[in-house]
Amino acid sequence: MTDLADNPLLQPWDASYGLPPFEQVMPAHFTPALETAMRAHNAEVDAIADSAEAPTFANTVAALDRSGRALTRIELLFHNLCASETSPALQAVEREMAPRLAAHHNAIRLNPKLFVRLDRLHTDRASLSLRAEELRVLERLHLDFTLAGARLSASAKQRLAEIVARLATLMTQFSQNVLADESSDGLVLRSERDLAGLPEQVRGAAREAARVRGMSDAWVITLNRSLIVPFLTFSDRRDLRERAFKAWVRRGENEGPRDNRPIAREILALRHEQATLLGYRNFADCALVDRMAKTPAAVAKLLAQVWEPAKAKAAAECEALRAMALSRGENIALEPWDWRYYAEKVRKARYDFDEAAIKPYFPLERVLAAAFDCAQRLFGVRFVAQPHLKLYHADVRAYEVRDRDDRPVGLFLSDNFARPTKRGGAWMSAYRRQSRVDGEVLPIIVNNNNFAKAPEGEPTLLSADDVRTLFHEFGHGLHGLLSQSTYERLSGTNVLRDFVELPSQLFEHWAFEPVVLERHARHYQTAAPIPAALVEKLSQAQRFNKGFETVEYVASALVDMAIHAQEAANGVDISTFEKDELTRIGMPREIVMRHRLPHFGHLFSGSAYAAGYYVYMWAEVLDADGFEAFVESGNVFDPTLAERLRRNVYAAGGTVDPAVAYRAFRGHDASVDAMLAKRGLVEAQTRDLSAAAHSARL
Ligand SMILES: [Zn+2]
């Protein structure tokens, strides 16, 4: 079994597209194969670093991009199986190998001889006659090494390594504390009186939470968003809503062993030290270097454009909620624990429709066909089923993607159903990334969803949210499939964090376009098209409560940027900081941050979204403005625009600066107007009316 000569991970993979030999691979094959491939990668990197030749683009940058192919191939398979089809044996390998793989890649970035060569090329880059893509890959690689600490003295590298290790421990503690607080009892309900207003589904979930805790004859509302939010939305008991809400927003802020305040303070202090070691004034400056926004000032400008209109909209919503309360004879000062409750009453009065009425028009097979059809109408690509390919699970479907001239573009795997061996959520990933540094390598892209599979013989019906999710991930999928990069480092979704959601969020817009619904949203039994009235209700409900949602989101993004711009060597007390900052920006008293700092996992359970919570809105500015181009053209499948979109966004990957790429597609920079309009934060009459009418969408 562990004999390397028999290890299928180390043999040539000669199935179509170089698909992994799924049927032969066992968990025990991974550790020895990864070790062998890491050694081979190190030998390749050492050969580059130790070369006696003067550094050139070819012998250093291109050679690095080419190195580690055997390792990449196994790593991608490993990560994909861990996510989509895991097992206790594979999880054990994961616990052992995840830190070793991270250390392997980090050591390469800290290889001093390698960096000397890279740095020389970077210094001389203007005189090397590089093509634009070559210059781009050199710059990206150099920045990557620099931010890992490649430029530092040996002692500073040592300190940076200590900081990184300590941060990993602190971030794990932070996240485990939040998890523990969220799974705590929260609120125990004992009688019908306590349950007043709660729908059957919420009662069932609360009953199950009690059963798990060994409580009979009780219902438990945990502090997990999936249970507390429905409780706050439906419970008629204002006193219980208040108690539950106060416990919920205090997650991570309770005295004792699970107090996240000292942990966050230390994380902030270490991040500040890390940033100053790397030569930046504060962490926010450092984090923004590798983003499309480039500076905290650019983020501040975006958020400022949204903040005041969002507050105004929320104030109007608040008035409507007060009026609703009054109409029910409840003359109260609206508190944060009342918002969701009265908002639900207003929503029901204005747009009532049943999710169950929508689902029959969205059977999974038709929705997938709709996504394929949109890709074909926009980009000319066809999806051809490949039922003969051997994959890792019987539910996964493979499609060869062919271009207009019938040439293959890549392979698309569609893995839609939830199962115990798959992690939650929805995501796109690659088994092989496109590149052509060593001949044309076509991508193998997978989309994972977690739809509940219907019983044998029945179609799986999707909710509106599911439909949006499928189109979102399919947009990421197209980003991987349509890639036209020379270097793997720049291919597909290898783009900056505040740009990566553009291709996915943009593709969502087509899901609910009238012309798409007309063709594809048909009743699974009668084939009748979805009624226009239902589409209209869906579309209107889209803008409901957006003032509230925008305020809770933008407040979180503003506090994130502000706290990571702090330059205090000992960190700051997050509770005091948050309170002062919210006062400064004029937070409405009826709304609380979407994530308060003591449980803000995006910021403190990992570093990827620290000084980066804004990225969702940054991408939303781009996707709303980008789709507006199609609306303005009067044809949501306008061929000229679609061709520009394909070339400059979906095919370009990271080969071009994202601002340049966007401008090449759109003809100008994105403006925030379309995003503000989509969220209902500006008056419709300020926009072109025919465009507004045309853009009626969910
Ligand atoms: Zn996404």
XYZ file of N, CA, C and O and ligand atoms in Angstrom, residues 472 476 501 504, ligand 1:
17
model
N -24.079 31.914 -8.714
C -22.886 32.526 -8.122
C -21.666 31.615 -8.315
O -20.639 32.030 -8.849
N -18.033 31.794 -10.641
C -16.645 31.462 -10.275
C -16.106 30.371 -11.199
O -14.949 30.400 -11.616
N -14.846 38.234 -6.258
C -16.291 38.009 -6.246
C -17.003 38.700 -7.424
O -18.206 38.561 -7.570
N -18.488 36.089 -10.042
C -19.569 35.283 -9.453
C -20.803 36.140 -9.176
O -21.915 35.789 -9.567
Zn -18.128 33.734 -4.155
